[in-house]
mmCIF file of C-alpha atoms in Angstrom:
data_model
loop_
_atom_site.group_PDB
_atom_site.id
_atom_site.type_symbol
_atom_site.label_atom_id
_atom_site.label_comp_id
_atom_site.label_asym_id
_atom_site.label_seq_id
_atom_site.Cartn_x
_atom_site.Cartn_y
_atom_site.Cartn_z
ATOM 1 C CA MET T 21 47.026 -34.482 -15.825
ATOM 2 C CA ASN T 22 44.817 -35.628 -12.844
ATOM 3 C CA ASP T 23 47.830 -35.085 -10.510
ATOM 4 C CA ARG T 24 47.930 -31.491 -11.270
ATOM 5 C CA LEU T 25 46.051 -28.247 -10.476
ATOM 6 C CA LYS T 26 46.082 -25.916 -13.368
ATOM 7 C CA PHE T 27 45.263 -22.260 -13.280
ATOM 8 C CA ALA T 28 45.363 -20.132 -16.351
ATOM 9 C CA ALA T 29 44.885 -16.398 -16.095
ATOM 10 C CA PHE T 30 43.707 -14.795 -19.281
ATOM 11 C CA GLY T 31 42.848 -11.390 -20.541
ATOM 12 C CA GLY T 32 42.155 -9.987 -24.059
ATOM 13 C CA GLY T 33 42.093 -13.479 -25.464
ATOM 14 C CA LEU T 34 45.565 -14.382 -24.314
ATOM 15 C CA VAL T 35 45.924 -17.292 -21.937
ATOM 16 C CA VAL T 36 49.109 -17.063 -19.879
ATOM 17 C CA LEU T 37 50.218 -19.518 -17.272
ATOM 18 C CA PHE T 38 52.525 -18.584 -14.321
ATOM 19 C CA GLY T 39 55.689 -20.575 -14.957
ATOM 20 C CA ALA T 40 54.522 -21.709 -18.281
ATOM 21 C CA ALA T 41 58.143 -22.288 -19.576
ATOM 22 C CA LEU T 42 58.308 -25.132 -17.135
ATOM 23 C CA GLY T 43 54.720 -26.428 -17.490
ATOM 24 C CA ILE T 44 52.402 -26.158 -14.486
ATOM 25 C CA GLY T 45 53.721 -27.280 -11.207
ATOM 26 C CA ALA T 46 50.628 -27.928 -9.064
ATOM 27 C CA LEU T 47 51.209 -29.588 -5.989
ATOM 28 C CA VAL T 48 49.740 -32.659 -4.427
ATOM 29 C CA GLY T 49 50.378 -34.796 -1.620
ATOM 30 C CA ASP T 50 49.588 -34.869 2.143
ATOM 31 C CA ARG T 51 51.266 -33.112 5.123
ATOM 32 C CA SER T 52 52.867 -36.123 6.459
ATOM 33 C CA GLY T 53 54.505 -36.759 3.114
ATOM 34 C CA ALA T 54 55.768 -33.155 2.965
ATOM 35 C CA ALA T 55 57.189 -33.319 6.493
ATOM 36 C CA SER T 56 59.074 -36.543 5.623
ATOM 37 C CA ALA T 57 60.355 -35.054 2.382
ATOM 38 C CA GLU T 58 62.008 -32.251 4.293
ATOM 39 C CA THR T 59 64.064 -34.809 6.178
ATOM 40 C CA ALA T 60 64.673 -37.291 3.479
ATOM 41 C CA ASP T 61 67.818 -37.417 1.437
ATOM 42 C CA HIS T 62 67.973 -34.424 -1.161
ATOM 43 C CA SER T 63 68.689 -36.877 -4.049
ATOM 44 C CA GLN T 64 65.358 -38.456 -3.616
ATOM 45 C CA HIS T 65 63.281 -35.269 -3.515
ATOM 46 C CA ASP T 66 62.625 -34.983 -7.298
ATOM 47 C CA THR T 67 60.626 -38.263 -7.222
ATOM 48 C CA ALA T 68 59.683 -38.769 -3.701
ATOM 49 C CA ALA T 69 57.949 -35.566 -2.823
ATOM 50 C CA PRO T 70 55.241 -33.426 -4.439
ATOM 51 C CA THR T 71 56.507 -30.453 -6.216
ATOM 52 C CA GLY T 72 56.321 -27.256 -4.013
ATOM 53 C CA LEU T 73 56.017 -29.292 -0.802
ATOM 54 C CA GLN T 74 59.695 -30.054 -0.720
ATOM 55 C CA ASP T 75 62.793 -28.260 0.308
ATOM 56 C CA SER T 76 65.027 -29.460 -2.436
ATOM 57 C CA ARG T 77 64.658 -30.044 -6.232
ATOM 58 C CA SER T 78 66.913 -30.201 -9.222
ATOM 59 C CA GLY T 79 69.990 -29.569 -7.250
ATOM 60 C CA TYR T 80 68.616 -26.473 -5.377
ATOM 61 C CA THR T 81 67.787 -26.391 -1.637
ATOM 62 C CA LEU T 82 65.837 -23.957 0.402
ATOM 63 C CA GLY T 83 67.978 -23.754 3.663
ATOM 64 C CA GLU T 84 66.879 -23.638 7.174
ATOM 65 C CA ILE T 85 64.674 -20.612 8.026
ATOM 66 C CA SER T 86 65.610 -18.371 10.823
ATOM 67 C CA ALA T 87 62.677 -16.494 12.304
ATOM 68 C CA PRO T 88 61.264 -15.050 15.564
ATOM 69 C CA ALA T 89 60.029 -18.018 17.797
ATOM 70 C CA THR T 90 56.898 -16.617 19.173
ATOM 71 C CA PRO T 91 54.093 -14.303 17.918
ATOM 72 C CA ASP T 92 55.050 -11.396 20.241
ATOM 73 C CA GLN T 93 58.645 -11.229 19.034
ATOM 74 C CA GLN T 94 59.724 -8.719 16.433
ATOM 75 C CA GLY T 95 62.813 -9.939 14.456
ATOM 76 C CA ALA T 96 64.042 -11.044 10.945
ATOM 77 C CA LEU T 97 63.148 -14.009 8.786
ATOM 78 C CA ARG T 98 66.126 -15.243 7.073
ATOM 79 C CA PHE T 99 67.170 -17.986 4.712
ATOM 80 C CA ARG T 100 69.492 -18.975 1.832
ATOM 81 C CA ILE T 101 69.074 -21.023 -1.271
ATOM 82 C CA THR T 102 72.013 -23.252 -2.322
ATOM 83 C CA GLY T 103 72.605 -24.789 -5.608
ATOM 84 C CA PRO T 104 75.249 -26.936 -7.407
ATOM 85 C CA GLN T 105 77.804 -24.177 -6.970
ATOM 86 C CA GLY T 106 76.965 -23.173 -3.377
ATOM 87 C CA THR T 107 74.823 -20.273 -2.244
ATOM 88 C CA VAL T 108 72.760 -18.784 -5.011
ATOM 89 C CA THR T 109 73.525 -15.109 -5.477
ATOM 90 C CA GLN T 110 72.014 -14.394 -8.951
ATOM 91 C CA TYR T 111 68.376 -14.783 -9.995
ATOM 92 C CA ASP T 112 66.380 -14.197 -13.026
ATOM 93 C CA ASN T 113 63.618 -11.595 -12.757
ATOM 94 C CA LEU T 114 60.354 -13.491 -12.165
ATOM 95 C CA HIS T 115 57.317 -11.171 -12.497
ATOM 96 C CA ASP T 116 59.153 -8.020 -11.410
ATOM 97 C CA LYS T 117 60.829 -9.727 -8.431
ATOM 98 C CA ASP T 118 63.880 -12.014 -8.025
ATOM 99 C CA LEU T 119 61.887 -14.063 -5.279
ATOM 100 C CA HIS T 120 58.329 -14.401 -4.103
ATOM 101 C CA LEU T 121 57.666 -15.620 -0.594
ATOM 102 C CA ILE T 122 54.229 -17.007 0.304
ATOM 103 C CA VAL T 123 53.783 -17.818 3.974
ATOM 104 C CA VAL T 124 50.568 -19.473 5.334
ATOM 105 C CA ARG T 125 49.575 -21.374 8.369
ATOM 106 C CA SER T 126 48.686 -25.033 8.100
ATOM 107 C CA ASP T 127 44.810 -24.298 8.619
ATOM 108 C CA ALA T 128 45.198 -21.983 5.465
ATOM 109 C CA SER T 129 44.874 -18.853 7.575
ATOM 110 C CA GLN T 130 47.439 -15.976 8.053
ATOM 111 C CA PHE T 131 48.270 -15.866 4.421
ATOM 112 C CA ARG T 132 51.067 -13.393 3.350
ATOM 113 C CA HIS T 133 52.728 -12.793 -0.054
ATOM 114 C CA VAL T 134 55.990 -10.707 0.570
ATOM 115 C CA HIS T 135 59.323 -9.930 -1.173
ATOM 116 C CA PRO T 136 62.396 -10.154 1.014
ATOM 117 C CA THR T 137 65.630 -8.424 0.049
ATOM 118 C CA ARG T 138 68.972 -10.280 -0.826
ATOM 119 C CA ALA T 139 72.268 -9.479 0.694
ATOM 120 C CA ALA T 140 75.514 -9.843 -1.339
ATOM 121 C CA ASP T 141 76.329 -13.081 0.291
ATOM 122 C CA GLY T 142 73.031 -14.565 -0.933
ATOM 123 C CA THR T 143 71.103 -14.266 2.322
ATOM 124 C CA TRP T 144 67.401 -13.355 1.967
ATOM 125 C CA SER T 145 65.771 -11.417 4.900
ATOM 126 C CA LEU T 146 62.937 -9.075 5.856
ATOM 127 C CA ASP T 147 61.432 -7.669 8.978
ATOM 128 C CA TRP T 148 59.006 -10.189 10.577
ATOM 129 C CA LYS T 149 56.567 -10.678 13.292
ATOM 130 C CA TRP T 150 54.179 -13.717 13.429
ATOM 131 C CA ALA T 151 50.516 -12.820 14.000
ATOM 132 C CA ALA T 152 49.660 -16.133 15.819
ATOM 133 C CA PRO T 153 51.152 -19.387 16.994
ATOM 134 C CA GLY T 154 51.130 -22.495 14.855
ATOM 135 C CA SER T 155 52.817 -24.436 12.038
ATOM 136 C CA TYR T 156 53.464 -22.300 9.041
ATOM 137 C CA ARG T 157 54.707 -23.325 5.547
ATOM 138 C CA VAL T 158 57.021 -20.973 3.782
ATOM 139 C CA PHE T 159 57.178 -21.156 0.013
ATOM 140 C CA ALA T 160 60.045 -19.591 -2.061
ATOM 141 C CA ASP T 161 59.261 -19.145 -5.751
ATOM 142 C CA PHE T 162 62.233 -18.204 -7.863
ATOM 143 C CA SER T 163 64.358 -18.795 -10.892
ATOM 144 C CA PRO T 164 68.142 -19.097 -10.319
ATOM 145 C CA THR T 165 70.281 -17.731 -13.044
ATOM 146 C CA GLY T 166 71.702 -20.634 -15.050
ATOM 147 C CA GLY T 167 69.354 -23.051 -13.359
ATOM 148 C CA PRO T 168 66.582 -25.292 -14.577
ATOM 149 C CA GLY T 169 63.912 -22.390 -14.664
ATOM 150 C CA GLU T 170 61.278 -21.563 -12.063
ATOM 151 C CA LEU T 171 61.293 -23.621 -8.830
ATOM 152 C CA VAL T 172 59.028 -23.598 -5.758
ATOM 153 C CA LEU T 173 60.582 -24.802 -2.602
ATOM 154 C CA SER T 174 59.116 -24.852 0.914
ATOM 155 C CA ARG T 175 59.826 -25.525 4.688
ATOM 156 C CA THR T 176 57.642 -25.537 7.738
ATOM 157 C CA VAL T 177 58.284 -23.138 10.764
ATOM 158 C CA ALA T 178 56.931 -23.850 14.229
ATOM 159 C CA VAL T 179 55.728 -20.743 16.045
ATOM 160 C CA ALA T 180 55.350 -21.460 19.793
ATOM 161 C CA GLY T 181 52.088 -20.768 21.821
ATOM 162 C CA ASN T 182 48.724 -22.256 22.287
ATOM 163 C CA VAL T 183 47.440 -23.081 19.039
ATOM 164 C CA THR T 184 43.741 -23.157 17.853
ATOM 165 C CA ASP T 185 43.330 -24.233 14.281
ATOM 166 C CA LYS T 186 40.608 -22.215 12.440
ATOM 167 C CA PRO T 187 38.069 -24.322 10.523
ATOM 168 C CA LEU T 188 38.131 -23.731 6.662
ATOM 169 C CA PRO T 189 35.577 -20.873 6.034
ATOM 170 C CA PRO T 190 32.500 -21.929 4.268
ATOM 171 C CA VAL T 191 32.217 -21.672 0.430
ATOM 172 C CA SER T 192 31.244 -18.019 -0.355
ATOM 173 C CA ARG T 193 30.595 -15.966 -3.459
ATOM 174 C CA THR T 194 31.797 -12.657 -1.969
ATOM 175 C CA ALA T 195 34.661 -11.489 0.064
ATOM 176 C CA ASP T 196 34.950 -7.989 1.705
ATOM 177 C CA VAL T 197 38.422 -6.501 2.220
ATOM 178 C CA ASP T 198 39.427 -2.929 3.040
ATOM 179 C CA GLY T 199 36.189 -1.420 1.771
ATOM 180 C CA TYR T 200 36.231 -3.451 -1.443
ATOM 181 C CA ARG T 201 33.804 -6.284 -2.362
ATOM 182 C CA VAL T 202 35.157 -8.951 -4.522
ATOM 183 C CA THR T 203 32.537 -11.430 -6.148
ATOM 184 C CA LEU T 204 33.461 -14.888 -7.424
ATOM 185 C CA ALA T 205 31.467 -16.384 -10.267
ATOM 186 C CA GLY T 206 32.134 -20.035 -11.162
ATOM 187 C CA ASP T 207 33.171 -23.128 -9.292
ATOM 188 C CA LEU T 208 36.115 -25.338 -9.455
ATOM 189 C CA ASP T 209 35.730 -28.450 -11.391
ATOM 190 C CA THR T 210 37.890 -31.480 -12.197
ATOM 191 C CA ALA T 211 36.968 -31.048 -15.856
ATOM 192 C CA GLY T 212 37.990 -27.457 -16.005
ATOM 193 C CA SER T 213 36.001 -24.269 -15.491
ATOM 194 C CA GLU T 214 36.233 -20.532 -15.361
ATOM 195 C CA LEU T 215 36.442 -18.385 -12.361
ATOM 196 C CA THR T 216 35.922 -14.703 -12.576
ATOM 197 C CA PHE T 217 36.549 -12.177 -9.855
ATOM 198 C CA THR T 218 34.693 -8.782 -9.955
ATOM 199 C CA ILE T 219 35.987 -5.847 -7.765
ATOM 200 C CA THR T 220 33.696 -3.072 -6.591
ATOM 201 C CA ARG T 221 33.995 -0.379 -3.994
ATOM 202 C CA ASP T 222 30.891 1.520 -2.645
ATOM 203 C CA GLY T 223 28.850 -0.468 -5.005
ATOM 204 C CA LYS T 224 30.602 0.858 -7.998
ATOM 205 C CA PRO T 225 32.871 -1.167 -10.444
ATOM 206 C CA VAL T 226 36.597 -0.652 -10.033
ATOM 207 C CA THR T 227 37.784 -0.002 -13.519
ATOM 208 C CA ASP T 228 41.326 1.537 -12.754
ATOM 209 C CA LEU T 229 43.127 -1.355 -11.069
ATOM 210 C CA GLN T 230 46.832 -0.676 -10.775
ATOM 211 C CA PRO T 231 49.593 -2.975 -11.979
ATOM 212 C CA TYR T 232 51.111 -5.092 -9.272
ATOM 213 C CA LEU T 233 54.129 -7.337 -10.078
ATOM 214 C CA GLY T 234 53.447 -6.769 -13.781
ATOM 215 C CA ALA T 235 49.723 -7.716 -13.635
ATOM 216 C CA TYR T 236 46.314 -6.470 -12.714
ATOM 217 C CA ALA T 237 45.585 -9.416 -10.395
ATOM 218 C CA HIS T 238 47.376 -12.508 -8.870
ATOM 219 C CA LEU T 239 45.935 -15.702 -7.684
ATOM 220 C CA VAL T 240 47.243 -18.196 -5.167
ATOM 221 C CA ALA T 241 45.381 -21.468 -4.781
ATOM 222 C CA LEU T 242 46.056 -23.872 -1.839
ATOM 223 C CA ARG T 243 44.397 -27.200 -1.519
ATOM 224 C CA ALA T 244 42.901 -27.377 2.005
ATOM 225 C CA THR T 245 44.220 -30.969 2.807
ATOM 226 C CA ASP T 246 47.800 -30.421 2.048
ATOM 227 C CA LEU T 247 48.490 -26.740 1.168
ATOM 228 C CA ALA T 248 49.463 -27.728 -2.342
ATOM 229 C CA TYR T 249 50.515 -24.431 -3.974
ATOM 230 C CA LEU T 250 50.016 -22.656 -7.178
ATOM 231 C CA HIS T 251 50.478 -18.924 -8.075
ATOM 232 C CA VAL T 252 49.124 -17.628 -11.508
ATOM 233 C CA HIS T 253 48.396 -14.364 -13.001
ATOM 234 C CA PRO T 254 48.181 -12.654 -16.545
ATOM 235 C CA GLU T 255 51.521 -11.701 -17.884
ATOM 236 C CA GLY T 256 52.051 -9.036 -20.523
ATOM 237 C CA GLU T 257 48.340 -7.641 -20.405
ATOM 238 C CA VAL T 258 48.966 -4.445 -18.573
ATOM 239 C CA GLY T 259 48.045 -1.461 -20.810
ATOM 240 C CA LYS T 260 46.252 -3.938 -23.221
ATOM 241 C CA THR T 261 43.380 -5.202 -21.479
ATOM 242 C CA ALA T 262 40.806 -3.485 -19.189
ATOM 243 C CA PRO T 263 42.179 -2.739 -15.727
ATOM 244 C CA GLY T 264 39.002 -4.127 -14.005
ATOM 245 C CA PRO T 265 36.457 -4.693 -12.739
ATOM 246 C CA GLY T 266 36.661 -8.267 -13.648
ATOM 247 C CA VAL T 267 39.613 -10.636 -13.780
ATOM 248 C CA ALA T 268 39.119 -14.259 -15.076
ATOM 249 C CA PHE T 269 41.068 -17.415 -14.542
ATOM 250 C CA HIS T 270 40.577 -20.784 -16.134
ATOM 251 C CA ALA T 271 40.880 -23.634 -13.530
ATOM 252 C CA GLN T 272 41.039 -27.408 -13.426
ATOM 253 C CA ALA T 273 41.122 -29.159 -10.033
ATOM 254 C CA PRO T 274 43.037 -32.445 -9.762
ATOM 255 C CA SER T 275 40.427 -33.991 -7.389
ATOM 256 C CA ASP T 276 37.250 -33.232 -5.630
ATOM 257 C CA GLY T 277 37.708 -31.189 -2.469
ATOM 258 C CA ALA T 278 37.994 -27.743 -0.902
ATOM 259 C CA TYR T 279 40.459 -25.153 -1.906
ATOM 260 C CA ARG T 280 41.506 -21.808 -0.434
ATOM 261 C CA LEU T 281 41.839 -18.919 -3.056
ATOM 262 C CA TYR T 282 43.734 -15.719 -2.405
ATOM 263 C CA LEU T 283 43.289 -12.858 -4.826
ATOM 264 C CA ASP T 284 45.838 -10.013 -4.759
ATOM 265 C CA PHE T 285 45.026 -6.823 -6.522
ATOM 266 C CA GLN T 286 46.314 -3.165 -6.168
ATOM 267 C CA HIS T 287 44.230 0.004 -6.096
ATOM 268 C CA GLY T 288 44.782 3.371 -4.496
ATOM 269 C CA GLY T 289 48.428 2.540 -4.172
ATOM 270 C CA THR T 290 47.631 -0.424 -1.780
ATOM 271 C CA VAL T 291 47.645 -4.150 -2.270
ATOM 272 C CA HIS T 292 44.475 -5.863 -1.106
ATOM 273 C CA THR T 293 43.939 -9.670 -0.627
ATOM 274 C CA ALA T 294 40.496 -11.178 -0.950
ATOM 275 C CA GLU T 295 40.042 -14.728 0.373
ATOM 276 C CA PHE T 296 37.657 -17.375 -0.723
ATOM 277 C CA THR T 297 36.859 -21.007 -0.091
ATOM 278 C CA ASP T 298 35.779 -22.912 -3.044
ATOM 279 C CA GLU T 299 35.223 -26.632 -3.802
ATOM 280 C CA THR T 300 34.856 -28.846 -6.837
ATOM 281 C CA SER T 301 31.312 -28.659 -8.096
ATOM 282 C CA THR T 302 30.898 -32.418 -7.583
ATOM 283 C CA ALA T 303 32.242 -32.459 -3.995
ATOM 284 C CA ALA T 304 30.103 -33.031 -1.057
ATOM 285 C CA PRO T 305 30.179 -29.954 1.149
ATOM 286 C CA ALA T 306 31.623 -30.507 4.417
ATOM 287 C CA SER T 307 28.909 -28.368 6.058
ATOM 288 C CA GLY T 308 26.243 -30.912 4.960
ATOM 289 C CA ALA T 309 24.618 -28.451 2.773
ATOM 290 C CA PRO T 310 23.238 -29.775 -0.816
ATOM 291 C CA ALA T 311 25.960 -30.313 -3.255
ATOM 292 C CA ARG T 312 26.614 -27.578 -5.758
ATOM 293 C CA HIS T 313 26.942 -27.947 -9.393
ATOM 294 C CA GLY T 314 29.339 -26.167 -11.869
ATOM 295 C CA GLY T 315 28.525 -22.491 -11.871
ATOM 296 C CA GLY T 316 26.256 -22.608 -8.767
ATOM 297 C CA HIS T 317 26.138 -19.517 -6.440
ATOM 298 C CA SER T 318 25.307 -19.162 -2.870
#
């Protein structure tokens, strides 16, 4: 399993993996490979490209994405998904939605997790405006009715303008967002480790997290080198486990390196996203700081 990034979210002793019916699809590869995969013959995608970084798999294809061309342009983001019978118009519910759309810039900034609407002809769309120029990867996470199960397909979209890539933020144990502080305990490890996120507000633990997409929290992990993607969260635990302040995930990284983590949680009727940089405990920190070991904290 060295070619896979596994995240298991668990609560109340139950370990549940996002997309467990298909096994874990963690995604490895480099950006050049992902780019070539998008232009390669679709019949080769299942073997030639890393899962999640390709636009076609198992007979299903994420079509070209129409979107505003510049950051200052308001418009619509649109796309279709085709399958063996043509445009897909029926989807199985996947964590309270027919499709999850994850959009992130190539430097792991400008992260968004949204849910477009589908027209009768199968076209997905939502109002859209880019926050900054750059190259973005758009992930569609879905399960077509009568298909092979859950699929993750993606394409890149170029947004015109002067681009200044942001360096990956340093490893941190805390993230402040919208008046909340989220603390991360534990470090990624190639042998497997536990990550626990604790949510507080004004110094007090948040114990009344609200369900969001059928869970109290969701975690998206992107490997910094290639935006390899995984989305995990605890299923079936709402109303059975404590709604905060802590949410735990069991993680196993496929290789040493840096990862960007995005934790979505809902409180006060609003979804908040806390972002972290983490790295495997045996990796040499890019900043030149002393290497950390499993469970270390800054």
